[in-house]
Structure formats: C-alpha cells, structure tokens
C-alpha cells in the first residue's frame, strides 16, 4: 500500500482518468495550468501524484480509473536528505543520490556499518513494504559524489547489459599533488590486482585489463591541481591508479601513493552524470558541486607536502 504524509500534503485538484493517456497530455487536456511549461514545472517540483504516488515522468501511462492529484508545492520534496547522502532524483525505476565522504556504498565482509545501500532500502520500505534497491556500481568510502541505484532487478539487468549506453557521462573531479604536465592528456595502461586488492598499472600489455583515462587541469596553485577525469574505461580505482602512475597521486589517497591526508578524505568526487533512462529513454543530467574541502586545497597555502610514496 502506498503511504503518504497527509499532514504535510495538500491536494489542490483531483481528477479521475476516464480513458488511457500519457500524464502530460492528460494534464494539458484538463487545463490544470495555463501553459505547457507550467504543467511541466508541476512534474519537476513533484506536485503530481497518481494513485497517491509522486510521478515526475511526463510520459507516465495512465489507466482508466487512476486518480491524479495536483499537490501544493512542498519544498522538502525537492531533495530528500538521509544520513550520509541526499536523494537528488527518484522515480519508479531509479534513485540517484549524492553520497558524502565517510559512508560505504555497500557493506563488505569486514565492514558491516551503515551504508548507502541499507539507508536506501530503509527509505523505500517506508513507502512500500516489499520495495528494495539494487546496486549498480560503487564509490569508495572516502570518495563522494553521484551514484545511481535501480528499484527492480529488471532495471538492474538493463544497466548491467548496457551501462556505457545508459550512462554515457560519469566524470570525476580530483585534487592531485603537484602541477601535472602536460596539463591535459590521455593515460593508457594495463591493470592487474594483487591478493590485497591493490591495483597496479603497467605501461605495456601484461595480460591485465586495459584502462584509459582522459584528464584535464581546471585549476592549479603549483602545489595541488584540480583535474577532471573522463574514464573511457571503467576499471577499479582507475583515476587513482593512473594518477599514482605519473607521480601525482590524489590528495589523501594513501592506498595509491599519497603520504598525507590533509582533509581526512580522498580528494575525489563523482561530479557529472548523464543517464539515458533505461525505461523512458529520457535524458537525465546531474551535477554535484566539488566539495569545499577539496576546493580549499587550491588556496595559495601549500598543503600536504611531501607528496609521493613510491
């Protein structure tokens, strides 16, 4: 059963669907607002519910007998803040979150502490007892930024089969030690992993996995540089390993070369994500600002030297 916080929600208009239609066209036909853009704004601000469930998809299919309601704007719906993460987008198929540094994506054999995964499972079960989320990818505990989870095993399978097409853009920002030369370029190598789960880079094909990282310097203060990473391949710890391989490790990344941790986290952030929705085929774009702690590393003060543990 779909639950709703009725003490907070105020219904402005209510309609019963008499023939099958797409949601946007239904709202236009009912003239709920004066313009098409104003109606789209209702969807974007999560003011439309169908049978008590918030719907943001303009092409949501309506069936005869469905109840459509226009709700009073509730600012708290714009984002939902949970401990360690913020939900920035949600529909019946996906949840996109902005993860803070310090929280695991999923639990491990050694670590059973609170995770993004179990926080989201608790969240969706409050909406429906049988609901759950499905893991699509991970961010390390001390890395922050955008993540996407599926709400069904079918949608999870679509991502597993076609991640590169569904997620054409998934870029990171990082603060690395030193001034990188050249300021932009492409790093290509082959990755192997040892029994301690540490990844090593080889400039020649050694039978490992080929890894390609495009990087670009955005800002530098001679001591540290802010880079963007476009990962052409998506290997474990790829950007971190490649930065170590050129003696410019990510600030705070002791696993891959740094010997200081001035901001008590790895200075790596998943900043840009573009999704081609696997069900609706709509293009969804998300951007998370680079955290202030990372940007503070670009001040003129020298932070965290010496830098490299070879």
mmCIF file of C-alpha atoms in Angstrom:
data_model
loop_
_atom_site.group_PDB
_atom_site.id
_atom_site.type_symbol
_atom_site.label_atom_id
_atom_site.label_comp_id
_atom_site.label_asym_id
_atom_site.label_seq_id
_atom_site.Cartn_x
_atom_site.Cartn_y
_atom_site.Cartn_z
ATOM 1 C CA UNK A 1 0.000 0.000 0.000
ATOM 2 C CA UNK A 2 1.327 3.456 -0.936
ATOM 3 C CA UNK A 3 1.643 5.674 2.137
ATOM 4 C CA UNK A 4 1.637 9.451 2.118
ATOM 5 C CA UNK A 5 2.242 12.044 4.829
ATOM 6 C CA UNK A 6 -1.211 13.618 4.650
ATOM 7 C CA UNK A 7 -0.441 16.128 7.388
ATOM 8 C CA UNK A 8 2.030 17.767 5.028
ATOM 9 C CA UNK A 9 0.328 17.225 1.660
ATOM 10 C CA UNK A 10 -2.455 19.490 0.447
ATOM 11 C CA UNK A 11 -4.493 18.470 -2.606
ATOM 12 C CA UNK A 12 -5.243 21.409 -4.907
ATOM 13 C CA UNK A 13 -7.016 19.489 -7.687
ATOM 14 C CA UNK A 14 -8.115 15.907 -8.204
ATOM 15 C CA UNK A 15 -9.118 14.047 -11.369
ATOM 16 C CA UNK A 16 -10.294 10.552 -12.273
ATOM 17 C CA UNK A 17 -8.924 9.074 -15.509
ATOM 18 C CA UNK A 18 -11.695 8.023 -17.898
ATOM 19 C CA UNK A 19 -9.521 6.856 -20.796
ATOM 20 C CA UNK A 20 -5.904 5.708 -21.175
ATOM 21 C CA UNK A 21 -3.465 8.542 -21.777
ATOM 22 C CA UNK A 22 0.025 9.824 -21.072
ATOM 23 C CA UNK A 23 0.256 12.002 -17.975
ATOM 24 C CA UNK A 24 1.434 15.231 -19.620
ATOM 25 C CA UNK A 25 -1.262 15.125 -22.281
ATOM 26 C CA UNK A 26 -3.875 14.361 -19.615
ATOM 27 C CA UNK A 27 -2.808 17.404 -17.587
ATOM 28 C CA UNK A 28 -2.868 19.595 -20.710
ATOM 29 C CA UNK A 29 -6.350 18.352 -21.630
ATOM 30 C CA UNK A 30 -7.555 19.116 -18.097
ATOM 31 C CA UNK A 31 -6.021 22.613 -18.339
ATOM 32 C CA UNK A 32 -4.530 22.359 -14.865
ATOM 33 C CA UNK A 33 -2.256 25.281 -15.735
ATOM 34 C CA UNK A 34 -2.240 27.911 -18.478
ATOM 35 C CA UNK A 35 0.870 26.712 -20.320
ATOM 36 C CA UNK A 36 2.674 23.503 -21.166
ATOM 37 C CA UNK A 37 5.810 24.735 -19.369
ATOM 38 C CA UNK A 38 3.824 25.491 -16.219
ATOM 39 C CA UNK A 39 2.489 21.944 -16.264
ATOM 40 C CA UNK A 40 5.993 20.536 -16.727
ATOM 41 C CA UNK A 41 7.037 22.621 -13.731
ATOM 42 C CA UNK A 42 4.422 20.800 -11.627
ATOM 43 C CA UNK A 43 6.041 17.495 -12.598
ATOM 44 C CA UNK A 44 9.567 18.776 -11.933
ATOM 45 C CA UNK A 45 8.559 20.038 -8.480
ATOM 46 C CA UNK A 46 6.955 16.697 -7.569
ATOM 47 C CA UNK A 47 3.468 18.152 -7.312
ATOM 48 C CA UNK A 48 1.714 15.427 -9.315
ATOM 49 C CA UNK A 49 0.618 12.144 -7.799
ATOM 50 C CA UNK A 50 -1.019 9.173 -9.472
ATOM 51 C CA UNK A 51 -2.873 6.899 -7.069
ATOM 52 C CA UNK A 52 -1.028 8.576 -4.201
ATOM 53 C CA UNK A 53 2.462 8.141 -5.677
ATOM 54 C CA UNK A 54 4.587 11.101 -6.796
ATOM 55 C CA UNK A 55 5.240 10.937 -10.552
ATOM 56 C CA UNK A 56 7.751 13.133 -12.391
ATOM 57 C CA UNK A 57 7.756 11.377 -15.791
ATOM 58 C CA UNK A 58 5.776 13.318 -18.399
ATOM 59 C CA UNK A 59 5.085 10.126 -20.385
ATOM 60 C CA UNK A 60 3.812 8.075 -17.442
ATOM 61 C CA UNK A 61 0.997 5.833 -18.710
ATOM 62 C CA UNK A 62 -2.402 6.449 -17.143
ATOM 63 C CA UNK A 63 -5.038 3.733 -16.985
ATOM 64 C CA UNK A 64 -8.807 4.072 -16.670
ATOM 65 C CA UNK A 65 -9.705 4.617 -13.030
ATOM 66 C CA UNK A 66 -6.350 6.150 -11.982
ATOM 67 C CA UNK A 67 -6.565 9.064 -9.540
ATOM 68 C CA UNK A 68 -4.465 12.107 -10.493
ATOM 69 C CA UNK A 69 -3.874 14.826 -7.919
ATOM 70 C CA UNK A 70 -2.142 18.203 -8.094
ATOM 71 C CA UNK A 71 -0.463 18.900 -4.756
ATOM 72 C CA UNK A 72 0.600 22.125 -3.104
ATOM 73 C CA UNK A 73 4.351 22.729 -3.602
ATOM 74 C CA UNK A 74 6.378 21.184 -0.778
ATOM 75 C CA UNK A 75 9.996 22.342 -0.744
ATOM 76 C CA UNK A 76 11.062 19.286 1.259
ATOM 77 C CA UNK A 77 10.255 17.108 -1.779
ATOM 78 C CA UNK A 78 12.898 18.840 -3.896
ATOM 79 C CA UNK A 79 15.641 16.775 -2.265
ATOM 80 C CA UNK A 80 15.464 14.192 0.494
ATOM 81 C CA UNK A 81 18.293 14.235 2.987
ATOM 82 C CA UNK A 82 19.294 10.986 4.666
ATOM 83 C CA UNK A 83 22.279 10.400 6.904
ATOM 84 C CA UNK A 84 25.358 10.452 4.669
ATOM 85 C CA UNK A 85 23.532 11.119 1.402
ATOM 86 C CA UNK A 86 20.982 13.242 -0.425
ATOM 87 C CA UNK A 87 18.416 11.873 -2.870
ATOM 88 C CA UNK A 88 18.549 14.166 -5.913
ATOM 89 C CA UNK A 89 16.222 12.216 -8.230
ATOM 90 C CA UNK A 90 13.711 9.436 -7.828
ATOM 91 C CA UNK A 91 11.093 7.745 -9.948
ATOM 92 C CA UNK A 92 9.536 4.293 -10.022
ATOM 93 C CA UNK A 93 12.683 2.790 -11.615
ATOM 94 C CA UNK A 94 15.708 4.708 -10.275
ATOM 95 C CA UNK A 95 17.148 6.607 -7.356
ATOM 96 C CA UNK A 96 20.096 8.995 -7.898
ATOM 97 C CA UNK A 97 21.931 10.101 -4.756
ATOM 98 C CA UNK A 98 24.768 12.432 -3.819
ATOM 99 C CA UNK A 99 26.951 10.471 -1.393
ATOM 100 C CA UNK A 100 29.055 12.157 1.257
ATOM 101 C CA UNK A 101 32.611 11.029 2.023
ATOM 102 C CA UNK A 102 32.796 8.702 5.016
ATOM 103 C CA UNK A 103 29.914 6.340 4.220
ATOM 104 C CA UNK A 104 30.285 2.990 2.463
ATOM 105 C CA UNK A 105 28.313 2.311 -0.702
ATOM 106 C CA UNK A 106 27.647 -1.286 0.339
ATOM 107 C CA UNK A 107 28.792 -3.444 3.242
ATOM 108 C CA UNK A 108 31.883 -5.628 2.967
ATOM 109 C CA UNK A 109 32.986 -8.874 4.653
ATOM 110 C CA UNK A 110 34.999 -6.851 7.167
ATOM 111 C CA UNK A 111 32.729 -3.818 7.452
ATOM 112 C CA UNK A 112 29.040 -4.022 8.311
ATOM 113 C CA UNK A 113 28.490 -0.378 9.253
ATOM 114 C CA UNK A 114 25.751 1.832 7.839
ATOM 115 C CA UNK A 115 25.853 2.055 4.046
ATOM 116 C CA UNK A 116 24.132 3.959 1.255
ATOM 117 C CA UNK A 117 22.549 0.682 0.189
ATOM 118 C CA UNK A 118 20.896 -0.109 3.513
ATOM 119 C CA UNK A 119 19.894 3.543 4.069
ATOM 120 C CA UNK A 120 18.052 3.498 0.733
ATOM 121 C CA UNK A 121 16.457 0.136 1.465
ATOM 122 C CA UNK A 122 15.102 1.512 4.731
ATOM 123 C CA UNK A 123 13.836 4.583 2.864
ATOM 124 C CA UNK A 124 11.958 2.707 0.096
ATOM 125 C CA UNK A 125 10.452 0.188 2.547
ATOM 126 C CA UNK A 126 8.728 3.086 4.296
ATOM 127 C CA UNK A 127 6.921 3.686 1.005
ATOM 128 C CA UNK A 128 6.181 0.034 0.275
ATOM 129 C CA UNK A 129 6.972 -2.965 2.481
ATOM 130 C CA UNK A 130 8.236 -5.116 -0.418
ATOM 131 C CA UNK A 131 10.320 -2.398 -2.084
ATOM 132 C CA UNK A 132 14.103 -2.621 -2.293
ATOM 133 C CA UNK A 133 17.005 -1.121 -4.208
ATOM 134 C CA UNK A 134 19.609 -2.849 -6.364
ATOM 135 C CA UNK A 135 23.305 -1.960 -6.546
ATOM 136 C CA UNK A 136 24.649 -0.811 -9.929
ATOM 137 C CA UNK A 137 28.132 0.477 -9.004
ATOM 138 C CA UNK A 138 30.155 1.680 -6.006
ATOM 139 C CA UNK A 139 32.110 4.620 -4.676
ATOM 140 C CA UNK A 140 34.811 4.065 -2.079
ATOM 141 C CA UNK A 141 34.030 5.162 1.469
ATOM 142 C CA UNK A 142 36.241 8.288 1.370
ATOM 143 C CA UNK A 143 35.086 9.317 -2.120
ATOM 144 C CA UNK A 144 31.947 11.437 -2.574
ATOM 145 C CA UNK A 145 29.519 12.182 -5.362
ATOM 146 C CA UNK A 146 26.731 10.907 -7.587
ATOM 147 C CA UNK A 147 25.508 7.317 -7.581
ATOM 148 C CA UNK A 148 22.525 5.593 -9.157
ATOM 149 C CA UNK A 149 20.536 2.620 -7.821
ATOM 150 C CA UNK A 150 17.821 0.556 -9.510
ATOM 151 C CA UNK A 151 14.449 -0.198 -7.933
ATOM 152 C CA UNK A 152 13.977 -3.571 -9.621
ATOM 153 C CA UNK A 153 16.101 -6.494 -10.756
ATOM 154 C CA UNK A 154 14.864 -5.908 -14.308
ATOM 155 C CA UNK A 155 16.225 -2.352 -14.364
ATOM 156 C CA UNK A 156 19.444 -3.564 -12.719
ATOM 157 C CA UNK A 157 19.849 -6.057 -15.574
ATOM 158 C CA UNK A 158 19.397 -3.302 -18.169
ATOM 159 C CA UNK A 159 22.245 -1.356 -16.554
ATOM 160 C CA UNK A 160 24.469 -4.427 -16.330
ATOM 161 C CA UNK A 161 23.972 -5.181 -20.017
ATOM 162 C CA UNK A 162 24.234 -1.618 -21.316
ATOM 163 C CA UNK A 163 25.960 0.594 -18.741
ATOM 164 C CA UNK A 164 28.017 2.509 -21.327
ATOM 165 C CA UNK A 165 24.922 3.430 -23.341
ATOM 166 C CA UNK A 166 22.710 4.169 -20.337
ATOM 167 C CA UNK A 167 25.438 6.185 -18.550
ATOM 168 C CA UNK A 168 27.306 7.968 -21.381
ATOM 169 C CA UNK A 169 28.811 10.516 -18.977
ATOM 170 C CA UNK A 170 30.135 9.798 -15.485
ATOM 171 C CA UNK A 171 33.019 12.138 -14.721
ATOM 172 C CA UNK A 172 35.037 12.887 -11.617
ATOM 173 C CA UNK A 173 36.894 15.859 -10.222
ATOM 174 C CA UNK A 174 40.048 15.251 -8.196
ATOM 175 C CA UNK A 175 42.691 17.284 -6.445
ATOM 176 C CA UNK A 176 46.129 15.804 -7.045
ATOM 177 C CA UNK A 177 49.526 16.744 -5.678
ATOM 178 C CA UNK A 178 51.696 18.957 -7.835
ATOM 179 C CA UNK A 179 51.289 20.592 -11.214
ATOM 180 C CA UNK A 180 50.550 17.999 -13.890
ATOM 181 C CA UNK A 181 52.450 18.288 -17.159
ATOM 182 C CA UNK A 182 51.096 18.223 -19.767
ATOM 183 C CA UNK A 183 48.035 19.932 -18.290
ATOM 184 C CA UNK A 184 45.713 17.580 -20.162
ATOM 185 C CA UNK A 185 46.099 14.247 -21.862
ATOM 186 C CA UNK A 186 45.185 10.585 -22.054
ATOM 187 C CA UNK A 187 46.684 7.855 -19.870
ATOM 188 C CA UNK A 188 46.619 4.284 -21.175
ATOM 189 C CA UNK A 189 47.911 1.251 -19.280
ATOM 190 C CA UNK A 190 47.032 -2.276 -18.164
ATOM 191 C CA UNK A 191 45.749 -3.004 -14.654
ATOM 192 C CA UNK A 192 46.340 -6.048 -12.502
ATOM 193 C CA UNK A 193 45.260 -6.584 -8.896
ATOM 194 C CA UNK A 194 47.110 -8.425 -6.122
ATOM 195 C CA UNK A 195 45.663 -10.555 -3.331
ATOM 196 C CA UNK A 196 45.436 -7.480 -1.085
ATOM 197 C CA UNK A 197 43.110 -5.806 -3.636
ATOM 198 C CA UNK A 198 45.692 -3.204 -4.638
ATOM 199 C CA UNK A 199 45.655 -2.351 -8.354
ATOM 200 C CA UNK A 200 48.902 -1.920 -10.282
ATOM 201 C CA UNK A 201 49.449 -0.172 -13.609
ATOM 202 C CA UNK A 202 51.720 -1.395 -16.416
ATOM 203 C CA UNK A 203 52.550 0.794 -19.447
ATOM 204 C CA UNK A 204 52.723 -2.333 -21.613
ATOM 205 C CA UNK A 205 50.186 -5.084 -22.175
ATOM 206 C CA UNK A 206 50.820 -7.666 -19.467
ATOM 207 C CA UNK A 207 47.558 -9.522 -19.864
ATOM 208 C CA UNK A 208 45.727 -7.223 -17.450
ATOM 209 C CA UNK A 209 42.714 -5.020 -18.125
ATOM 210 C CA UNK A 210 43.269 -2.074 -20.442
ATOM 211 C CA UNK A 211 42.471 1.242 -18.761
ATOM 212 C CA UNK A 212 42.111 4.632 -20.485
ATOM 213 C CA UNK A 213 41.714 7.893 -18.564
ATOM 214 C CA UNK A 214 41.353 11.339 -20.110
ATOM 215 C CA UNK A 215 42.269 14.161 -17.740
ATOM 216 C CA UNK A 216 42.231 17.943 -17.858
ATOM 217 C CA UNK A 217 43.627 20.511 -15.415
ATOM 218 C CA UNK A 218 40.977 23.008 -14.309
ATOM 219 C CA UNK A 219 42.994 24.948 -11.746
ATOM 220 C CA UNK A 220 46.418 24.766 -10.102
ATOM 221 C CA UNK A 221 48.328 26.600 -7.382
ATOM 222 C CA UNK A 222 51.659 24.842 -8.179
ATOM 223 C CA UNK A 223 51.279 22.668 -5.047
ATOM 224 C CA UNK A 224 47.982 20.993 -5.958
ATOM 225 C CA UNK A 225 45.889 20.752 -9.121
ATOM 226 C CA UNK A 226 42.181 20.309 -9.705
ATOM 227 C CA UNK A 227 41.555 17.845 -12.532
ATOM 228 C CA UNK A 228 38.564 16.341 -14.260
ATOM 229 C CA UNK A 229 38.619 12.660 -15.194
ATOM 230 C CA UNK A 230 36.741 11.210 -18.147
ATOM 231 C CA UNK A 231 37.089 7.452 -17.727
ATOM 232 C CA UNK A 232 36.910 5.909 -21.192
ATOM 233 C CA UNK A 233 37.122 2.524 -19.494
ATOM 234 C CA UNK A 234 35.764 1.913 -16.006
ATOM 235 C CA UNK A 235 38.265 -0.106 -14.028
ATOM 236 C CA UNK A 236 38.533 -0.392 -10.271
ATOM 237 C CA UNK A 237 40.208 2.726 -8.759
ATOM 238 C CA UNK A 238 41.106 3.783 -12.311
ATOM 239 C CA UNK A 239 41.719 7.512 -11.871
ATOM 240 C CA UNK A 240 43.525 6.954 -8.578
ATOM 241 C CA UNK A 241 45.846 4.331 -10.044
ATOM 242 C CA UNK A 242 46.626 6.398 -13.137
ATOM 243 C CA UNK A 243 47.482 9.465 -11.043
ATOM 244 C CA UNK A 244 49.898 7.405 -8.970
ATOM 245 C CA UNK A 245 51.480 6.085 -12.155
ATOM 246 C CA UNK A 246 52.508 9.624 -13.170
ATOM 247 C CA UNK A 247 53.618 10.602 -9.633
ATOM 248 C CA UNK A 248 50.668 12.910 -8.988
ATOM 249 C CA UNK A 249 48.548 10.899 -6.542
ATOM 250 C CA UNK A 250 45.137 12.083 -5.435
ATOM 251 C CA UNK A 251 45.393 14.085 -2.224
ATOM 252 C CA UNK A 252 44.690 11.893 0.793
ATOM 253 C CA UNK A 253 44.869 8.643 -1.189
ATOM 254 C CA UNK A 254 47.355 6.695 0.931
ATOM 255 C CA UNK A 255 46.494 3.445 -0.847
ATOM 256 C CA UNK A 256 47.849 4.895 -4.084
ATOM 257 C CA UNK A 257 50.874 6.990 -3.254
ATOM 258 C CA UNK A 258 49.957 9.938 -1.015
ATOM 259 C CA UNK A 259 51.677 10.103 2.379
ATOM 260 C CA UNK A 260 49.465 12.811 3.867
ATOM 261 C CA UNK A 261 45.729 13.249 4.334
ATOM 262 C CA UNK A 262 45.118 16.954 4.995
ATOM 263 C CA UNK A 263 41.322 16.920 4.589
ATOM 264 C CA UNK A 264 40.677 13.482 6.161
ATOM 265 C CA UNK A 265 39.274 12.008 2.969
ATOM 266 C CA UNK A 266 40.304 11.165 -0.591
ATOM 267 C CA UNK A 267 40.021 14.293 -2.754
ATOM 268 C CA UNK A 268 37.950 12.570 -5.433
ATOM 269 C CA UNK A 269 34.336 13.387 -6.283
ATOM 270 C CA UNK A 270 31.876 11.950 -8.828
ATOM 271 C CA UNK A 271 30.604 15.253 -10.187
ATOM 272 C CA UNK A 272 28.802 14.744 -13.502
ATOM 273 C CA UNK A 273 26.350 12.038 -14.521
ATOM 274 C CA UNK A 274 24.178 11.772 -17.620
ATOM 275 C CA UNK A 275 21.634 8.960 -17.815
ATOM 276 C CA UNK A 276 19.588 7.798 -20.761
ATOM 277 C CA UNK A 277 16.709 6.446 -18.731
ATOM 278 C CA UNK A 278 16.588 2.690 -19.418
ATOM 279 C CA UNK A 279 12.776 2.631 -19.397
ATOM 280 C CA UNK A 280 11.551 6.030 -20.616
ATOM 281 C CA UNK A 281 14.664 6.841 -22.735
ATOM 282 C CA UNK A 282 14.586 10.410 -21.380
ATOM 283 C CA UNK A 283 17.947 12.139 -20.950
ATOM 284 C CA UNK A 284 18.664 12.996 -17.300
ATOM 285 C CA UNK A 285 21.596 15.238 -16.331
ATOM 286 C CA UNK A 286 23.021 15.616 -12.831
ATOM 287 C CA UNK A 287 25.844 17.723 -11.431
ATOM 288 C CA UNK A 288 27.230 17.776 -7.885
ATOM 289 C CA UNK A 289 29.493 20.717 -6.927
ATOM 290 C CA UNK A 290 33.079 19.927 -5.939
ATOM 291 C CA UNK A 291 33.136 19.840 -2.103
ATOM 292 C CA UNK A 292 34.504 22.910 -0.342
ATOM 293 C CA UNK A 293 37.203 20.888 1.434
ATOM 294 C CA UNK A 294 38.594 19.883 -1.940
ATOM 295 C CA UNK A 295 38.462 23.415 -3.289
ATOM 296 C CA UNK A 296 40.279 24.688 -0.190
ATOM 297 C CA UNK A 297 43.286 22.632 -1.334
ATOM 298 C CA UNK A 298 43.605 25.056 -4.245
ATOM 299 C CA UNK A 299 44.326 28.027 -1.978
ATOM 300 C CA UNK A 300 47.819 29.530 -2.144
ATOM 301 C CA UNK A 301 48.857 27.785 1.066
ATOM 302 C CA UNK A 302 51.000 24.703 0.485
ATOM 303 C CA UNK A 303 49.191 21.667 1.820
ATOM 304 C CA UNK A 304 50.321 18.147 2.383
ATOM 305 C CA UNK A 305 53.927 18.034 1.157
ATOM 306 C CA UNK A 306 55.952 15.891 0.617
ATOM 307 C CA UNK A 307 53.521 14.106 -1.627
ATOM 308 C CA UNK A 308 54.508 10.784 -3.078
ATOM 309 C CA UNK A 309 55.160 7.407 -1.519
ATOM 310 C CA UNK A 310 56.896 5.465 -4.281
#
